[in-house]
Short mmCIF file of C-alpha atoms in Angstrom, two decimals:
data_model
loop_
_atom_site.label_atom_id
_atom_site.label_comp_id
_atom_site.label_asym_id
_atom_site.label_seq_id
_atom_site.Cartn_x
_atom_site.Cartn_y
_atom_site.Cartn_z
CA UNK Q 287 -0.84 -22.61 -25.76
CA UNK Q 288 -4.44 -21.88 -25.15
CA UNK Q 289 -4.06 -21.61 -21.24
CA UNK Q 290 -1.15 -19.12 -21.77
CA UNK Q 291 -3.34 -16.87 -24.08
CA UNK Q 292 -5.81 -16.89 -21.65
CA UNK Q 293 -3.47 -15.81 -18.86
CA UNK Q 294 -2.18 -13.01 -21.14
CA UNK Q 295 -5.64 -11.69 -21.52
CA UNK Q 296 -6.20 -11.94 -17.66
CA UNK Q 297 -3.28 -10.00 -16.90
CA UNK Q 298 -4.46 -6.97 -18.92
CA UNK Q 299 -7.18 -6.42 -16.14
CA UNK Q 300 -4.55 -6.32 -13.53
CA UNK Q 301 -2.20 -3.83 -15.16
CA UNK Q 302 -4.26 -1.80 -17.33
CA UNK Q 303 -7.09 0.34 -15.46
CA UNK Q 304 -8.67 1.10 -18.87
CA UNK Q 305 -9.73 -2.62 -19.54
CA UNK Q 306 -13.37 -3.23 -19.15
CA UNK Q 307 -14.27 -6.59 -20.37
CA UNK Q 308 -12.66 -9.52 -22.18
CA UNK Q 309 -14.49 -8.41 -25.65
CA UNK Q 310 -13.01 -5.15 -25.61
CA UNK Q 311 -9.47 -6.62 -24.91
CA UNK Q 312 -9.78 -9.07 -27.81
CA UNK Q 313 -10.90 -6.68 -30.29
CA UNK Q 314 -8.80 -3.52 -29.33
CA UNK Q 315 -5.63 -4.36 -27.65
CA UNK Q 316 -2.64 -4.38 -29.88
CA UNK Q 317 -0.39 -5.98 -27.17
CA UNK Q 318 -2.67 -8.92 -26.76
CA UNK Q 319 -2.99 -9.33 -30.63
CA UNK Q 320 0.85 -9.21 -30.93
CA UNK Q 321 1.20 -11.94 -28.12
CA UNK Q 322 -1.24 -14.30 -29.48
CA UNK Q 323 0.29 -13.97 -33.00
CA UNK Q 324 3.74 -14.67 -31.30
CA UNK Q 325 2.40 -17.62 -29.50
CA UNK Q 326 1.30 -19.19 -32.72
CA UNK Q 327 4.44 -18.23 -34.98
CA UNK Q 328 6.80 -19.51 -32.09
CA UNK Q 329 5.13 -22.86 -32.30
CA UNK Q 330 5.38 -23.17 -36.11
CA UNK Q 331 8.93 -21.92 -35.77
CA UNK Q 332 9.81 -24.62 -33.14
CA UNK Q 333 8.17 -27.35 -35.69
CA UNK Q 334 10.23 -26.29 -38.28
CA UNK Q 335 7.73 -24.07 -40.42
CA UNK Q 336 10.08 -20.81 -39.98
CA UNK Q 337 9.04 -19.27 -43.31
CA UNK Q 338 5.41 -19.54 -42.17
CA UNK Q 339 6.25 -18.18 -38.81
CA UNK Q 340 7.88 -15.13 -40.16
CA UNK Q 341 5.19 -14.34 -42.50
CA UNK Q 342 2.75 -14.58 -39.44
CA UNK Q 343 4.85 -12.24 -37.40
CA UNK Q 344 5.14 -9.72 -40.23
CA UNK Q 345 1.48 -9.83 -40.56
CA UNK Q 346 1.15 -9.14 -36.65
CA UNK Q 347 3.67 -6.24 -37.04
CA UNK Q 348 1.60 -4.57 -39.90
CA UNK Q 349 -1.46 -4.62 -37.85
CA UNK Q 350 -0.19 -3.78 -34.39
CA UNK Q 351 3.17 -1.85 -34.81
CA UNK Q 352 4.82 -4.49 -32.62
CA UNK Q 353 7.66 -6.49 -34.04
CA UNK Q 354 8.53 -9.90 -32.14
CA UNK Q 355 10.73 -12.46 -33.81
CA UNK Q 356 9.36 -15.81 -33.90
CA UNK Q 357 12.54 -17.25 -32.23
CA UNK Q 358 11.91 -15.07 -29.10
CA UNK Q 359 11.17 -17.00 -25.96
CA UNK Q 360 8.36 -15.30 -23.88
CA UNK Q 361 7.25 -16.53 -20.63
CA UNK Q 362 3.56 -16.48 -18.92
CA UNK Q 363 1.52 -13.38 -18.12
CA UNK Q 364 3.37 -11.07 -20.64
CA UNK Q 365 2.02 -7.50 -20.74
CA UNK Q 366 2.55 -5.10 -23.57
CA UNK Q 367 0.95 -1.68 -22.91
CA UNK Q 368 0.30 0.46 -26.02
CA UNK Q 369 3.01 -1.36 -27.79
CA UNK Q 370 3.70 0.68 -30.93
CA UNK Q 371 7.44 0.59 -31.92
CA UNK Q 372 8.49 -2.53 -29.80
CA UNK Q 373 11.06 -4.71 -31.13
CA UNK Q 374 12.02 -8.03 -29.63
CA UNK Q 375 14.90 -9.87 -31.25
CA UNK Q 376 15.25 -13.53 -32.46
CA UNK Q 377 17.50 -14.73 -29.31
CA UNK Q 378 15.66 -12.41 -26.84
CA UNK Q 379 14.29 -14.27 -23.76
CA UNK Q 380 11.49 -12.93 -21.35
CA UNK Q 381 10.34 -14.50 -18.15
CA UNK Q 382 7.06 -14.66 -16.22
CA UNK Q 383 5.15 -11.52 -15.19
CA UNK Q 384 7.06 -9.05 -17.18
CA UNK Q 385 5.64 -5.66 -18.62
CA UNK Q 386 7.20 -3.48 -21.37
CA UNK Q 387 5.87 -0.24 -22.75
CA UNK Q 388 5.94 1.33 -26.32
CA UNK Q 389 9.11 2.05 -28.01
CA UNK Q 390 11.18 -0.63 -26.24
CA UNK Q 391 13.91 -2.44 -28.00
CA UNK Q 392 15.31 -5.80 -27.11
CA UNK Q 393 18.15 -5.69 -29.71
CA UNK Q 394 21.58 -7.07 -30.45
CA UNK Q 395 24.92 -5.49 -30.93
CA UNK Q 396 26.67 -8.07 -33.13
CA UNK Q 397 26.15 -9.70 -36.49
CA UNK Q 398 27.52 -12.94 -35.36
CA UNK Q 399 25.37 -16.01 -35.02
CA UNK Q 400 24.26 -17.24 -31.62
CA UNK Q 401 22.90 -15.35 -28.72
CA UNK Q 402 22.68 -11.70 -29.53
CA UNK Q 403 19.84 -10.32 -27.56
CA UNK Q 404 18.99 -9.85 -23.77
CA UNK Q 405 17.43 -11.98 -21.26
CA UNK Q 406 14.87 -10.80 -19.08
CA UNK Q 407 14.10 -12.44 -15.77
CA UNK Q 408 10.81 -12.52 -13.87
CA UNK Q 409 8.80 -9.59 -12.85
CA UNK Q 410 10.67 -7.15 -15.17
CA UNK Q 411 9.27 -3.46 -15.83
CA UNK Q 412 10.68 -1.88 -18.98
CA UNK Q 413 9.63 1.68 -19.43
CA UNK Q 414 8.76 3.53 -22.64
CA UNK Q 415 11.48 4.14 -25.15
CA UNK Q 416 13.90 1.99 -23.23
CA UNK Q 417 16.62 0.11 -25.27
CA UNK Q 418 18.28 -3.02 -23.79
CA UNK Q 419 21.03 -4.17 -26.14
CA UNK Q 420 23.01 -7.30 -26.34
CA UNK Q 421 23.36 -10.72 -24.73
CA UNK Q 422 23.03 -9.33 -21.18
CA UNK Q 423 20.91 -10.42 -18.14
CA UNK Q 424 18.18 -8.29 -16.45
CA UNK Q 425 17.69 -10.21 -13.18
CA UNK Q 426 14.24 -10.62 -11.41
CA UNK Q 427 12.57 -7.71 -10.29
CA UNK Q 428 14.44 -5.01 -12.01
CA UNK Q 429 12.97 -1.83 -13.34
CA UNK Q 430 14.20 -0.07 -16.51
CA UNK Q 431 13.55 3.55 -16.74
CA UNK Q 432 11.97 5.15 -19.66
CA UNK Q 433 14.28 6.11 -22.66
CA UNK Q 434 17.23 4.23 -20.60
CA UNK Q 435 20.14 2.50 -22.84
CA UNK Q 436 21.22 -0.49 -21.02
CA UNK Q 437 24.23 -2.45 -22.06
CA UNK Q 438 25.29 -4.20 -18.85
CA UNK Q 439 23.82 -6.55 -16.61
CA UNK Q 440 21.36 -5.31 -14.16
CA UNK Q 441 21.15 -6.85 -10.74
CA UNK Q 442 17.91 -8.24 -9.09
CA UNK Q 443 15.55 -5.61 -7.89
CA UNK Q 444 17.69 -2.69 -9.10
CA UNK Q 445 16.39 0.27 -11.05
CA UNK Q 446 18.30 1.77 -13.98
CA UNK Q 447 17.89 4.94 -15.73
CA UNK Q 448 19.80 7.17 -18.18
CA UNK Q 449 22.20 6.87 -21.14
CA UNK Q 450 24.10 4.73 -20.78
CA UNK Q 451 21.96 3.08 -18.09
CA UNK Q 452 23.21 3.04 -14.53
CA UNK Q 453 21.86 1.73 -11.36
CA UNK Q 454 20.20 3.96 -8.91
CA UNK Q 455 20.83 3.11 -5.24
CA UNK Q 456 17.94 4.04 -2.95
CA UNK Q 457 18.97 4.81 0.53
CA UNK Q 458 16.85 2.82 3.07
CA UNK Q 459 17.25 3.95 6.77
CA UNK Q 460 15.03 5.04 9.70
CA UNK Q 461 14.09 8.37 8.37
CA UNK Q 462 11.74 7.04 5.68
CA UNK Q 463 8.73 6.61 7.72
CA UNK Q 464 9.30 10.16 9.20
CA UNK Q 465 9.81 11.44 5.57
CA UNK Q 466 6.86 9.88 4.27
CA UNK Q 467 4.78 11.54 7.13
CA UNK Q 468 6.18 15.07 6.21
CA UNK Q 469 5.48 14.27 2.46
CA UNK Q 470 1.89 13.58 3.27
CA UNK Q 471 1.50 17.02 5.17
CA UNK Q 472 3.02 18.61 1.82
CA UNK Q 473 0.05 17.46 -0.14
CA UNK Q 474 2.31 15.31 -2.51
CA UNK Q 475 4.70 12.53 -1.95
CA UNK Q 476 7.98 14.28 -2.77
CA UNK Q 477 10.09 11.63 -1.40
CA UNK Q 478 8.06 8.88 -2.86
CA UNK Q 479 8.58 10.39 -6.30
CA UNK Q 480 12.21 10.43 -5.82
CA UNK Q 481 12.74 6.79 -4.39
CA UNK Q 482 14.26 5.47 -7.72
CA UNK Q 483 14.95 8.88 -9.21
CA UNK Q 484 18.19 11.02 -8.46
CA UNK Q 485 16.39 14.57 -8.16
CA UNK Q 486 19.14 16.72 -6.72
CA UNK Q 487 16.51 19.24 -5.53
CA UNK Q 488 14.56 16.83 -3.64
CA UNK Q 489 17.72 15.11 -2.29
CA UNK Q 490 18.84 18.48 -0.85
CA UNK Q 491 15.30 18.92 0.79
CA UNK Q 492 15.53 15.54 2.18
CA UNK Q 493 19.06 16.29 3.84
CA UNK Q 494 17.76 19.55 5.29
CA UNK Q 495 14.75 17.89 6.77
CA UNK Q 496 16.94 15.03 8.19
CA UNK Q 497 19.20 17.87 9.64
CA UNK Q 498 16.26 19.60 11.07
CA UNK Q 499 14.88 16.43 12.75
CA UNK Q 500 18.26 15.55 14.30
CA UNK Q 501 18.52 19.19 15.69
CA UNK Q 502 15.14 18.92 17.09
CA UNK Q 503 15.95 15.54 18.89
CA UNK Q 504 19.08 16.94 20.19
CA UNK Q 505 17.64 20.12 21.74
CA UNK Q 506 14.93 17.89 23.41
CA UNK Q 507 17.67 15.84 24.98
CA UNK Q 508 19.60 19.04 25.99
CA UNK Q 509 16.47 20.51 27.58
CA UNK Q 510 15.63 17.41 29.54
CA UNK Q 511 19.28 17.33 30.93
CA UNK Q 512 18.96 20.88 31.96
CA UNK Q 513 15.60 20.34 33.77
CA UNK Q 514 17.18 17.28 35.43
CA UNK Q 515 20.04 19.77 36.73
CA UNK Q 516 17.46 22.15 38.51
CA UNK Q 517 17.15 24.82 35.71
CA UNK Q 518 14.14 27.07 36.31
CA UNK Q 519 14.15 28.05 32.56
CA UNK Q 520 10.84 27.84 31.07
CA UNK Q 521 11.06 25.21 28.37
CA UNK Q 522 8.06 26.04 26.32
CA UNK Q 523 7.54 22.76 23.87
CA UNK Q 524 8.30 23.71 20.26
CA UNK Q 525 5.20 23.05 17.75
CA UNK Q 526 5.81 19.93 15.87
CA UNK Q 527 5.55 19.21 12.17
CA UNK Q 528 2.18 17.69 12.65
CA UNK Q 529 0.67 21.04 13.72
CA UNK Q 530 2.46 22.80 10.70
CA UNK Q 531 0.83 23.42 7.61
CA UNK Q 532 3.24 22.49 4.75
CA UNK Q 533 1.32 22.54 1.74
CA UNK Q 534 3.71 25.50 0.42
CA UNK Q 535 0.56 27.67 -0.11
CA UNK Q 536 -1.12 28.01 3.40
CA UNK Q 537 -0.11 31.44 4.12
CA UNK Q 538 -1.16 32.43 0.61
CA UNK Q 539 -4.57 30.83 1.03
CA UNK Q 540 -5.16 32.49 4.17
CA UNK Q 541 -4.40 35.88 2.61
CA UNK Q 542 -6.64 35.07 -0.32
CA UNK Q 543 -9.49 34.13 1.96
CA UNK Q 544 -8.96 37.39 4.24
CA UNK Q 545 -9.11 39.48 0.81
CA UNK Q 546 -12.22 37.62 -0.36
CA UNK Q 547 -13.94 38.41 2.96
CA UNK Q 548 -13.05 42.03 2.88
CA UNK Q 549 -14.16 42.51 -0.67
CA UNK Q 550 -17.44 40.65 0.15
CA UNK Q 551 -17.83 42.90 3.04
CA UNK Q 552 -17.40 46.16 1.19
CA UNK Q 553 -19.72 44.94 -1.52
CA UNK Q 554 -22.48 44.29 1.13
CA UNK Q 555 -21.76 47.66 2.71
CA UNK Q 556 -22.31 49.33 -0.71
CA UNK Q 557 -25.44 47.43 -1.40
CA UNK Q 558 -26.90 48.60 1.95
CA UNK Q 559 -25.97 52.30 1.37
CA UNK Q 560 -27.75 51.95 -2.15
CA UNK Q 561 -30.85 50.52 -0.41
CA UNK Q 562 -30.78 53.29 2.37
CA UNK Q 563 -30.44 55.99 -0.30
CA UNK Q 564 -33.36 54.73 -2.34
#
């Protein structure tokens, strides 16, 4: 148990940039406090001291705002960020290297005894406010978006968002590298922000850029073929995206600089006239 608690503390340094040193984590991190209390109460529950285990879990809930039933099974390197309002039910199971945020519920949908709560695989991330309900399986590497309500099994490495939760399919193709290059020219990663989220505006922009790239390639091939046929037309190369400023405010910035220079020039001329008059 002590080794697992040490791992739970060490993982905070990996996933929380605000963490500075071990003493600070031990004294100020409610997620770590809740996990330590749970490790102890779970061991007591397994030894038959169920009432004492429930008392200890309620004490942890009082001080941390995180409710974990002593019967829940939690794997290694479990990370709780902030944690307020988290509820983990009795028959919930959580694998290794999982992270959950405040307001998450791993709850049941039945009053019948037996398995009632979800099972999380390894390397799962559950966003703030998400609800995972019923004896369903969240397979390894899955991501649950903030405020999603999940009531069906989630495949491995999938991302689920919305109410009710639905899987988001990310298209992976040869255009990704080209899109990333254009996005970097725009000053923000528009494509990266929509890798797992269905933003209709960004999708439309993606498709238009794809269309432009395809047209550009096709025109280059047509011009090359015309040159091979002996055409004397002057094929001036088109400027590429690398030479174009795509920050969305390039022209506005230039106009602003020109206006500032003009105002500065007028001010200088006025000061010179005043000096000459005096």
